[in-house]
Amino acid sequence: MIEREVRHGLGVVNVNLLAVQDLRKNFGQFEAVKGLSFTVEKGESFGLLGPNGAGKSTAINMITGLFPPTSGEIRLRDIDIVRRPKQAQKTIGVVPQEIALYQEMSAKENLKFWGRMYNLSGKKLEISVDGVLEMIGLTDRARDKVADFSGGMKRRVNIGAAILHQPELLIMDEPTVGIDPQSRNHILETVKRLNHEGMTIIYTSHYMEEVEYLCERVGIIDHGQVIAIGTLRDLRESIGDRSRIMIMLDGETFNQQEIINHLEGSGLSVDKDILFKENLLTAFHKEPQNILGGLIQYLTRDGIKISSVEIVEPNLESIFLQLTGRSLRD
Ligand SMILES: Nc1ncnc2c1ncn2[C@@H]1O[C@H](COP(=O)(O)OP(=O)(O)OP(=O)(O)O)[C@@H](O)[C@H]1O
Ligand SMILES: [Mg+2]
């Protein structure tokens, strides 16, 4: 699927806003990004989902021209970002993972500073800054110094700084990590609104709920590689639309191997359909209600105590689990 997308993207002029092909980054002997390929169309909201250390920030930093890749191509329309990062940056807005603001300056002064960096001045700068303050919901706090802001408010100023020059492509690197729920919701709504107004978004996160809420298409990244890519529907179909039955067992009462042996006999294939992590037994099945009764009966018959049972519809976490055997937040 990746291959086809990229060939299509590079072959047809102006279909894709961004085309990343076989991107690699080594830090010494360590390969942080190992052959990443994907495309983003104009107007799209594309999610890059992956656990800590997957290589998201490293990829984003190369795409935004912060540092060059070890090899690979990145094109923004016909601009080669690797060779001409400055030119590409004129139409890209970046919200980096680390907040970068002048603590002693007010929100408004910070935004003005960034606006001048994008060559805005005078009335244009003023209008742009006021519009952005409104957008990020900080008009009332515009004159307060950033040092007194909550983490979420600082993050909102950071987002404001990235959109002052009305970029065509907004790239956000985990913009909601470690902030209060109110700011988080505000940020998600702001991103949604910007996308509806036509801005193309690349949204990086390890929270699958955010990516599911915001993004039409998702690349799942692990150990520096895209392990799945497509629309949410494509990805759900790729795991056969299977729900997850999660059964929490009482630790003292069961033998993992015995359960696995039994379930193997029942037709669920252990390495694909069953996962055991400590006391949590996870079974994937298209029609969970058809097997749940039998499963519980089997477990309880042998005196195993069950602490809880949950059925989860197919989601991005299930896909990651099925592909890697790990959970996104392990
Ligand atoms: N400058 C560097 N030098 C050496 N190793 C690095 C450097 N930057 C990143 N790495 C390593 O590359 C891997 C990918 O890191 P990266 O920050 O891109 O992950 P991430 O997906 O953004 O993770 P997180 O969700 O924690 O932000 C990690 O193992 C990290 O330790
Ligand atoms: Mg990161």
PDB file of C-alpha atoms in Angstrom, residues 19 21 40-41 48 63 149 156 176-177 191 195 197 199 241 257 281-282 291 302-303 305:
ATOM      1  CA  ALA A  19       5.745  13.071  -0.242  1.00  0.00           C
ATOM      2  CA  GLN A  21      10.183   8.479   0.533  1.00  0.00           C
ATOM      3  CA  VAL A  40      -0.154  13.593   2.556  1.00  0.00           C
ATOM      4  CA  GLU A  41      -2.731  15.142   0.286  1.00  0.00           C
ATOM      5  CA  LEU A  48       1.349   9.655  12.766  1.00  0.00           C
ATOM      6  CA  ILE A  63      10.200  16.920   7.446  1.00  0.00           C
ATOM      7  CA  PHE A 149       0.520  30.319  32.249  1.00  0.00           C
ATOM      8  CA  ARG A 156      -1.738  27.008  22.946  1.00  0.00           C
ATOM      9  CA  THR A 176      -1.377  17.570  24.132  1.00  0.00           C
ATOM     10  CA  VAL A 177       1.152  15.644  26.202  1.00  0.00           C
ATOM     11  CA  VAL A 191      -6.974  21.623  15.018  1.00  0.00           C
ATOM     12  CA  ASN A 195      -8.476  21.531   9.048  1.00  0.00           C
ATOM     13  CA  GLU A 197     -10.950  25.726   7.005  1.00  0.00           C
ATOM     14  CA  MET A 199      -5.252  23.683   6.404  1.00  0.00           C
ATOM     15  CA  ASP A 241     -12.634  -5.937  12.012  1.00  0.00           C
ATOM     16  CA  GLN A 257       0.349 -22.086  29.699  1.00  0.00           C
ATOM     17  CA  LEU A 281      -5.917 -12.143  28.720  1.00  0.00           C
ATOM     18  CA  THR A 282      -6.805 -10.513  25.389  1.00  0.00           C
ATOM     19  CA  ILE A 291     -17.198 -16.891  22.151  1.00  0.00           C
ATOM     20  CA  ASP A 302     -11.236 -24.676  36.572  1.00  0.00           C
ATOM     21  CA  GLY A 303     -11.592 -22.330  39.513  1.00  0.00           C
ATOM     22  CA  LYS A 305     -11.382 -16.067  39.266  1.00  0.00           C
TER      23      LYS A 305
END
